[in-house]
Short mmCIF file of C-alpha atoms in Angstrom, two decimals:
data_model
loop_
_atom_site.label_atom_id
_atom_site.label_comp_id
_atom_site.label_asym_id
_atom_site.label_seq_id
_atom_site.Cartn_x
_atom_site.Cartn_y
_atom_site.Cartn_z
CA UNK A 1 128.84 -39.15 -78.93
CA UNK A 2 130.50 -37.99 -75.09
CA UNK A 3 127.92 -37.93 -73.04
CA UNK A 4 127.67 -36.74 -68.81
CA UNK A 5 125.92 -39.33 -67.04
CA UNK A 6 124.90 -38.14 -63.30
CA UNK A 7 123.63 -40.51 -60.79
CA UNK A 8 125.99 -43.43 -62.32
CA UNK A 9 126.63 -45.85 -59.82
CA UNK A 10 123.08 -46.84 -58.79
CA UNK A 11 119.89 -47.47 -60.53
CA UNK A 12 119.24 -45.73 -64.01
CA UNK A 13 122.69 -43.63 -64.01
CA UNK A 14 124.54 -47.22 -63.69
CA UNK A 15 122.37 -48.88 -66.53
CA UNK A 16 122.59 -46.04 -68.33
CA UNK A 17 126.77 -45.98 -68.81
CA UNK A 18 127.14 -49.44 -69.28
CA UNK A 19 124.39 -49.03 -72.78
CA UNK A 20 126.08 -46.61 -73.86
CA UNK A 21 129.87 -48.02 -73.62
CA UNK A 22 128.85 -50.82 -74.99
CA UNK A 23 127.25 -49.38 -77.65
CA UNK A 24 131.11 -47.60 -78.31
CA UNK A 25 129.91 -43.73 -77.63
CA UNK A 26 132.32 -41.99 -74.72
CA UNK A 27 131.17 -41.60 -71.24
CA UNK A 28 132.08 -39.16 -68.12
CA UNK A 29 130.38 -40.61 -65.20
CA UNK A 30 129.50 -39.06 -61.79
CA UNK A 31 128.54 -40.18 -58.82
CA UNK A 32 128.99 -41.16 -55.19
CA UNK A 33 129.68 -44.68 -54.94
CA UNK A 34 133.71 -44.70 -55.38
CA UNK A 35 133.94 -48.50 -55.41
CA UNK A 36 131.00 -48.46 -58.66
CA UNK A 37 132.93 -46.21 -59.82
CA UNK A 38 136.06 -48.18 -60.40
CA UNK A 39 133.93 -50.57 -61.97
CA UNK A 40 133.20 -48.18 -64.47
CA UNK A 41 136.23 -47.16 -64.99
CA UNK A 42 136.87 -50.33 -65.65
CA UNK A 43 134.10 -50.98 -68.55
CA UNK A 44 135.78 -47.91 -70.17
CA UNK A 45 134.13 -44.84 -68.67
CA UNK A 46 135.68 -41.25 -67.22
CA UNK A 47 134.40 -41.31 -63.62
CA UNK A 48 134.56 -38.21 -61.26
CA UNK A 49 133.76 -39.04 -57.37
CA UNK A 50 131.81 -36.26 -56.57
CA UNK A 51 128.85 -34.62 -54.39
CA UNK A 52 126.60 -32.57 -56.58
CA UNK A 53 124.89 -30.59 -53.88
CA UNK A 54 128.39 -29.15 -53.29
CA UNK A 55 129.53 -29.09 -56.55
CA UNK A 56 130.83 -25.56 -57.56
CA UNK A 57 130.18 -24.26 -61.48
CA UNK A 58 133.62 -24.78 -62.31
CA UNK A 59 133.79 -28.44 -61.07
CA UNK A 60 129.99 -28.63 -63.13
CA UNK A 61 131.71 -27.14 -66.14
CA UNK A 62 134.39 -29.89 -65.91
CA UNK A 63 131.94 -32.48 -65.94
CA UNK A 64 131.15 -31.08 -69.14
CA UNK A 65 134.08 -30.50 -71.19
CA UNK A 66 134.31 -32.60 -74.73
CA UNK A 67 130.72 -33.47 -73.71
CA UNK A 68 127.79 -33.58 -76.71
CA UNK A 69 124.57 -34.33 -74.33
CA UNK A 70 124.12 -34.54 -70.56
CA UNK A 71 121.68 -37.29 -68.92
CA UNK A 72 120.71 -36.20 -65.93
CA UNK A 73 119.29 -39.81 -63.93
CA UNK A 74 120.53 -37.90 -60.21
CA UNK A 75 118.07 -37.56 -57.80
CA UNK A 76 116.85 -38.05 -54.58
CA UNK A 77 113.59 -40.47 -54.92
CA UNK A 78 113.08 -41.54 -51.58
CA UNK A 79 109.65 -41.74 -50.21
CA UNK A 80 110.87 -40.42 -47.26
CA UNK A 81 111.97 -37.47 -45.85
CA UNK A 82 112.73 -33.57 -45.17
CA UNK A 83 111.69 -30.85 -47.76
CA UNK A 84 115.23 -29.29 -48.07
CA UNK A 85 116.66 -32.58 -48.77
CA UNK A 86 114.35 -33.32 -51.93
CA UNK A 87 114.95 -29.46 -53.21
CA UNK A 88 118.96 -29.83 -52.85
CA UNK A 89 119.37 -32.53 -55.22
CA UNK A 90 116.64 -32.66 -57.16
CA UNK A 91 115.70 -28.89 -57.82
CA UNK A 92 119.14 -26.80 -56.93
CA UNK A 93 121.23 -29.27 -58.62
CA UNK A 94 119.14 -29.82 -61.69
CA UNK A 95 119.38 -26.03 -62.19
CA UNK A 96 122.99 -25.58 -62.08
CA UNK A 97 124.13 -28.40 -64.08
CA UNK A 98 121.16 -26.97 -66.56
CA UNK A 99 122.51 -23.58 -66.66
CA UNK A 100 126.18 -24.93 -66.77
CA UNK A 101 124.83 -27.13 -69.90
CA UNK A 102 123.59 -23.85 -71.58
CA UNK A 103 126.96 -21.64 -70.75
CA UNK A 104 128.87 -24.72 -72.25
CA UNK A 105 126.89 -25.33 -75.73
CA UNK A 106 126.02 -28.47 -74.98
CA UNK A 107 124.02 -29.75 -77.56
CA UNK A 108 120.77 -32.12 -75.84
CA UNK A 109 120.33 -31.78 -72.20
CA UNK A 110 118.21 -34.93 -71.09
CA UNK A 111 116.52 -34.49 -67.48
CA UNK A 112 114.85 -38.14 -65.72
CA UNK A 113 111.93 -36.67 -64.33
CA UNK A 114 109.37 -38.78 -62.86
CA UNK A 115 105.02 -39.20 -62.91
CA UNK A 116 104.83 -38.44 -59.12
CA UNK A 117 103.76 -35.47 -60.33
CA UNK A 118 100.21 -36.44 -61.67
CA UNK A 119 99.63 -38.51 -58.48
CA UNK A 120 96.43 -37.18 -56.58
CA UNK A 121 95.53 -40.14 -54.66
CA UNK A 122 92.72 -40.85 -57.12
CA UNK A 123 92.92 -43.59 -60.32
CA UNK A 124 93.82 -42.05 -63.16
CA UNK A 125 94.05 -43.39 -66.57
CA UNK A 126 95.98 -42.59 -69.70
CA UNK A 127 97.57 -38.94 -68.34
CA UNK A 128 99.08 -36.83 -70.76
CA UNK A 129 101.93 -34.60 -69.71
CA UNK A 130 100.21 -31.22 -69.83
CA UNK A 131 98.34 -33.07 -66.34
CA UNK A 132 99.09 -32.26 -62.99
CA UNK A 133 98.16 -32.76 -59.20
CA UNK A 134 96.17 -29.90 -57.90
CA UNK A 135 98.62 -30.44 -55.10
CA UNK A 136 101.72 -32.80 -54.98
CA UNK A 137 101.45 -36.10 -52.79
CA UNK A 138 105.11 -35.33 -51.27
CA UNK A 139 108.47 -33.52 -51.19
CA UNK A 140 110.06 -35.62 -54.02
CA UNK A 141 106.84 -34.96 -56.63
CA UNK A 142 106.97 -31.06 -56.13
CA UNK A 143 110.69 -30.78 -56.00
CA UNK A 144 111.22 -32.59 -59.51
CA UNK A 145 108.36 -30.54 -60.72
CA UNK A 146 110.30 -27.27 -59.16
CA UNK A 147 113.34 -28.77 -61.24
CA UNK A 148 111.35 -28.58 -64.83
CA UNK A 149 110.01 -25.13 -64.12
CA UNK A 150 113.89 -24.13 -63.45
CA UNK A 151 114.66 -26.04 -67.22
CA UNK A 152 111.85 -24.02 -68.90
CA UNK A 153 112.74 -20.74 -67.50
CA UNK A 154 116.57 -20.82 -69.07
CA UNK A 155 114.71 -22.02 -72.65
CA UNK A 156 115.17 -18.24 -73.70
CA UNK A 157 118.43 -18.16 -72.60
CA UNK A 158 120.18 -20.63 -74.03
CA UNK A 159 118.50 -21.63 -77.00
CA UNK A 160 121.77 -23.72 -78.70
CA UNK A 161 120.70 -26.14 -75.70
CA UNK A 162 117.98 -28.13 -76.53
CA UNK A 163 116.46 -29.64 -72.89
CA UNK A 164 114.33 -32.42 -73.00
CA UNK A 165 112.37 -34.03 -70.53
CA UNK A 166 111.83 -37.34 -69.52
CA UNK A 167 109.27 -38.96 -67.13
CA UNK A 168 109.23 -42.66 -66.75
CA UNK A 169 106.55 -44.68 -64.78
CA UNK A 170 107.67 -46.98 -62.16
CA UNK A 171 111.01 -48.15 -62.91
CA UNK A 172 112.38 -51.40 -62.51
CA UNK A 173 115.76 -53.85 -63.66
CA UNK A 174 118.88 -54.17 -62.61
CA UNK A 175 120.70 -51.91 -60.29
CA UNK A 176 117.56 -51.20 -58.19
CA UNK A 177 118.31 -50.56 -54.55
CA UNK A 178 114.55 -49.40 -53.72
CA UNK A 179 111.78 -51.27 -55.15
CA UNK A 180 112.30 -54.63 -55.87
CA UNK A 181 114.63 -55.22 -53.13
CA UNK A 182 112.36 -53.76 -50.93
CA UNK A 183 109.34 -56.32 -51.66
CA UNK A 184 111.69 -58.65 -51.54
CA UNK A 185 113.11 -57.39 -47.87
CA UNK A 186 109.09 -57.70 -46.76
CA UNK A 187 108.65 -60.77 -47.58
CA UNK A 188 111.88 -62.27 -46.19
CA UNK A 189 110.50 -60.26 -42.53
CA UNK A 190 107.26 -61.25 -42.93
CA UNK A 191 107.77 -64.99 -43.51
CA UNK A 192 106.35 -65.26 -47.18
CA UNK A 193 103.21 -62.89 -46.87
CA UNK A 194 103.37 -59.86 -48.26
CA UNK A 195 100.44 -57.85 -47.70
CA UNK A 196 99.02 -54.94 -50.26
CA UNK A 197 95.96 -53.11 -50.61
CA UNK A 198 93.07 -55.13 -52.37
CA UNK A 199 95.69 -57.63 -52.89
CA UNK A 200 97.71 -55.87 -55.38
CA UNK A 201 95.24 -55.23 -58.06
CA UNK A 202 96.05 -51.63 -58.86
CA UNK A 203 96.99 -50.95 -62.73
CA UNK A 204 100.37 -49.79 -63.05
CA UNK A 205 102.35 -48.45 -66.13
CA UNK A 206 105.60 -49.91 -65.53
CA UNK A 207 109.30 -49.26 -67.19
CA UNK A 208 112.21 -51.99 -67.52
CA UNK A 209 115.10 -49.40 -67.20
CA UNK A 210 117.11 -50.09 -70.13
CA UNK A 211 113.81 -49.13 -72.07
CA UNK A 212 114.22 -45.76 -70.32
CA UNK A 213 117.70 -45.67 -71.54
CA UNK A 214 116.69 -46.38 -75.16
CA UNK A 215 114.28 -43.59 -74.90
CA UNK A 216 117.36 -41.00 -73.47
CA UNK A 217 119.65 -42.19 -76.77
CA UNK A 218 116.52 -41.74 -78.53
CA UNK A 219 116.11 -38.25 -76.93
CA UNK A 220 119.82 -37.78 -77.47
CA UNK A 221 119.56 -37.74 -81.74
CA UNK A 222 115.67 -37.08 -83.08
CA UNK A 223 116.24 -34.32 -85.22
CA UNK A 224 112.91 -31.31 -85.02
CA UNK A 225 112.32 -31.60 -81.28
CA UNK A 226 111.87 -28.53 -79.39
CA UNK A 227 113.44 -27.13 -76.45
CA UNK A 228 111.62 -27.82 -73.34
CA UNK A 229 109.46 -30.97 -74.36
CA UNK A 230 108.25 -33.55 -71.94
CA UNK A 231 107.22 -37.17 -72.46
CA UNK A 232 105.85 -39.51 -70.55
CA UNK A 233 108.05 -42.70 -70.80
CA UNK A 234 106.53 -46.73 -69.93
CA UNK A 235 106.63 -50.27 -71.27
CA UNK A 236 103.13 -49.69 -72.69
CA UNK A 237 101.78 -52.47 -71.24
CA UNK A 238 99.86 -51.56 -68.41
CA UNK A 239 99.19 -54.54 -65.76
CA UNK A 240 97.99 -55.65 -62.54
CA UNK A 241 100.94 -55.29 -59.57
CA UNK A 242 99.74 -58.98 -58.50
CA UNK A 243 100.62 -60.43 -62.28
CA UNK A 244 104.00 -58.79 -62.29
CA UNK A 245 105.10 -59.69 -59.25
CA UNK A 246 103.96 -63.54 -59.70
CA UNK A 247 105.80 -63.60 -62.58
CA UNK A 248 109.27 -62.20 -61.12
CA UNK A 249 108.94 -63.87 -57.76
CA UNK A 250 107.49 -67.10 -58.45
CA UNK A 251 107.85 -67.67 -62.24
CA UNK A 252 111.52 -65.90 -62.31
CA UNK A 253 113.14 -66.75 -58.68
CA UNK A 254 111.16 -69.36 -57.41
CA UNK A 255 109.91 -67.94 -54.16
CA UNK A 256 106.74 -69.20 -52.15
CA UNK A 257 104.90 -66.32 -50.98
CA UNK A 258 100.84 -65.82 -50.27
CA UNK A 259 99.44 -62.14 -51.58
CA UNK A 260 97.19 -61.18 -48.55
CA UNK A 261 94.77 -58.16 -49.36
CA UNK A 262 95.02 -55.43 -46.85
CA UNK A 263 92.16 -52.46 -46.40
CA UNK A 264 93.49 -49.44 -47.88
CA UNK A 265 91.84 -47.39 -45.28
CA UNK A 266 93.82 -49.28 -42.62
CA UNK A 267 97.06 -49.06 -44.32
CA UNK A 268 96.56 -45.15 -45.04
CA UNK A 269 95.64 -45.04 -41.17
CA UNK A 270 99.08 -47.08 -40.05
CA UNK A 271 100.60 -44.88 -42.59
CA UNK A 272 100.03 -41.65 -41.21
CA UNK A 273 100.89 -43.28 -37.93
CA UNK A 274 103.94 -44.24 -39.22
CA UNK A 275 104.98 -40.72 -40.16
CA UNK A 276 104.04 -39.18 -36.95
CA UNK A 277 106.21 -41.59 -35.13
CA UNK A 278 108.93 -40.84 -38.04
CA UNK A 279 108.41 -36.81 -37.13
CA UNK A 280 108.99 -37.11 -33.63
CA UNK A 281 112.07 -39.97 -33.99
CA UNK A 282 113.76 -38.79 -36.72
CA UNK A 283 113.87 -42.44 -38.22
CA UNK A 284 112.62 -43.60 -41.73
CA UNK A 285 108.44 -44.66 -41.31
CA UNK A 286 107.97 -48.23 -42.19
CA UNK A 287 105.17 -47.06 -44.07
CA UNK A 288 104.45 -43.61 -46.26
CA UNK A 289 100.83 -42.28 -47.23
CA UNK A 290 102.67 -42.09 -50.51
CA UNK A 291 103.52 -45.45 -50.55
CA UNK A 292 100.66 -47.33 -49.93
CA UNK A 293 98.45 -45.02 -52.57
CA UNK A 294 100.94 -45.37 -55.14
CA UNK A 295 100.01 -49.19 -54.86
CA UNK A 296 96.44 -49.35 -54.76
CA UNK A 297 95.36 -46.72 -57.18
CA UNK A 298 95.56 -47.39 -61.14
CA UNK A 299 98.15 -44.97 -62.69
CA UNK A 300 98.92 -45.26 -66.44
CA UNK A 301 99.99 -42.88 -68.95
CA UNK A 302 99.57 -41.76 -72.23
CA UNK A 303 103.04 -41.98 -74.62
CA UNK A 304 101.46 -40.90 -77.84
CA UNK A 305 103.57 -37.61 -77.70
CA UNK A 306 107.27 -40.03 -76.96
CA UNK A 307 105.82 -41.91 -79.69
CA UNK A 308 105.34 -39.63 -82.41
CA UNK A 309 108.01 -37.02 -81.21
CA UNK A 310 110.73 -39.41 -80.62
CA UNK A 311 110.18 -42.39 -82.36
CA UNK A 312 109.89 -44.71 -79.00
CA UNK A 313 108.81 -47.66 -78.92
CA UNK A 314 109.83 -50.31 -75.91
CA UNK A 315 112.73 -52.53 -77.10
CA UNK A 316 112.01 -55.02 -74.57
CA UNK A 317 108.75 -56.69 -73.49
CA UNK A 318 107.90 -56.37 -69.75
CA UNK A 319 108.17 -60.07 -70.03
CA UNK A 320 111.51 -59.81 -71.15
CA UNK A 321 112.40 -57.15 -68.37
CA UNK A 322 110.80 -59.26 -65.50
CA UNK A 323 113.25 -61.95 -66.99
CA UNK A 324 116.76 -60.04 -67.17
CA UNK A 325 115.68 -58.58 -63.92
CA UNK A 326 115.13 -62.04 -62.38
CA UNK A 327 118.27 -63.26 -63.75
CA UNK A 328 119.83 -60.32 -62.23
CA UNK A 329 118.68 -60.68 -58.89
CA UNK A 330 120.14 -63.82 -59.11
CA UNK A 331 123.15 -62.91 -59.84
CA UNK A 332 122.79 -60.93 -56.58
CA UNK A 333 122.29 -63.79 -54.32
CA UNK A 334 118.58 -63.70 -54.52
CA UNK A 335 117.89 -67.82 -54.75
CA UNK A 336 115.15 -69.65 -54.66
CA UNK A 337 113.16 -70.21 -51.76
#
């Protein structure tokens, strides 16, 4: 199998190439790091330096040639920032590689998607896909979701192409630039204290990335799926952000730090603060509304539909992810303190 990887030198995209060359199948990556790139070239992949916002068709359609599937991991998941930023990458590029994919034959069309757009600053429990916010928390949920309404409108038109749909639930592993490293960057600032609301007992459905990749191979070859199907995508094994993060700081790296529970009315307040101040300066907010809700709500999803449709089931524990992703971090220079 050839497959397009977008997004490949960071996060998903990265972990992503390096499955599937080492499980032998033939990769083109893209992306915008040049120096990951030559380490990818270097593992065995194709890699094309390249800007997908400017990307013409015919550079898409190069992409593409000798390709079987396309995994589409780009996107821009900030928690920050302007509307026409989000829309670029995440909507306007989805739907020209998507339409490119169609043109070309390619065979499976795999789109990384994400849960943002159930999020209604309320707990919710078990969401099936066919669930959505009455109105999106921020730029990056409604532009993704603008992005899947673009797939399903070219289902019609391209029916050789079967587009599938992936959402997976807070990500984490190696290759993260945002989350990990960025709890990690708090606590370093704030001497050892990192400070959440209620003290981090908010129910999350997490995902160790490479169990997102085994879902996007999985994706990739189920025979009898059709065209335009979405599935939620986690480690099934919902838990406390407190116990996960005591057992990849403390248990896995061996940092000291003291969980100090914050009033979620008071962050929300600094939040909004935070984004005014971000408005007028042009400069990233230290804290988003987004943010701080996505931590002190319980979000988990229902897979019943990925595990039925697709056959997934999590390859690796989130025990065993909070362990390759310590040992990675390590590898990083992240010692103990």
């Amino acid at each position: 199998m050839k497959v397009l990887v977008t997004g490949a030198t960071s996060g998903l995209g990265r972990n992503a190439v390096e499955w599937l060359l080492s499980a032998g199948h033939q990769v083109h990556a893209t992306g915008r790091n040049e120096t990951v790139g030559r380490l990818l070239v270097a593992l065995g992949a194709r890699f094309t330096l390249l800007d997908l916002t400017r990307a013409g068709v015919e550079q898409c359609e190069q992409l593409m040639v000798g390709c079987d599937v396309v995994w589409h991991c780009a996107a821009n998941s900030s928690l920050w920032g302007r509307g026409p930023e989000f829309y670029q990458i995440n909507t306007y590029v989805t739907d020209k590689l998507a339409q490119v994919a169609g043109r070309c034959g390619i065979r499976r069309f795999i789109y990384i998607s994400t849960p943002a757009v159930y999020f209604d600053f309320q707990h919710r429990h078990n969401i099936a896909e066919g669930e959505f916010a009455d109105s999106f928390a921020n730029h990056y949920a409604a532009s993704k979701f603008a992005a899947e309404q673009s797939i399903a409108a070219l289902l019609h038109l391209y029916p050789q192409t079967t587009y599938l749909i992936l959402r997976p639930g807070g990500l984490f592993g190696p290759h993260d630039r945002m989350n990990m490293p960025g709890v990690m960057a708090k606590l370093q600032r704030d001497k050892g204290i990192l400070r959440l609301p209620g003290g981090g007992k908010a129910c999350l459905d997490l995902t160790f990335v490479l169990n997102v990749v085994h879902a996007m191979a999985l994706a990739s070859c189920k025979d009898n799926v059709a065209s335009g199907s979405v599935y939620n995508i986690t480690n099934q094994q919902p838990q406390a952000l407190a116990d996960v993060l005591h057992k990849l700081l403390l248990q896995q790296l061996g940092w000291q730090y003291r969980l100090q529970a914050v009033s979620y009315p008071l962050l929300l307040s600094l939040a909004c603060g935070s984004e005014i101040l971000a408005f007028i300066t042009d400069n990233e907010p230290a804290l988003t509304r987004y943010g701080v809700a996505a931590i002190h709500f319980d979000m988990t999803l229902d897979n019943t539909r990925a595990i039925e449709e697709l056959g997934y089931r999590p390859l690796y524990s989130l025990e065993q992810g909070i362990e390759q992703t310590g040992q990675w971090l390590k590898q990083q220079g992240a010692w103990v303190k």
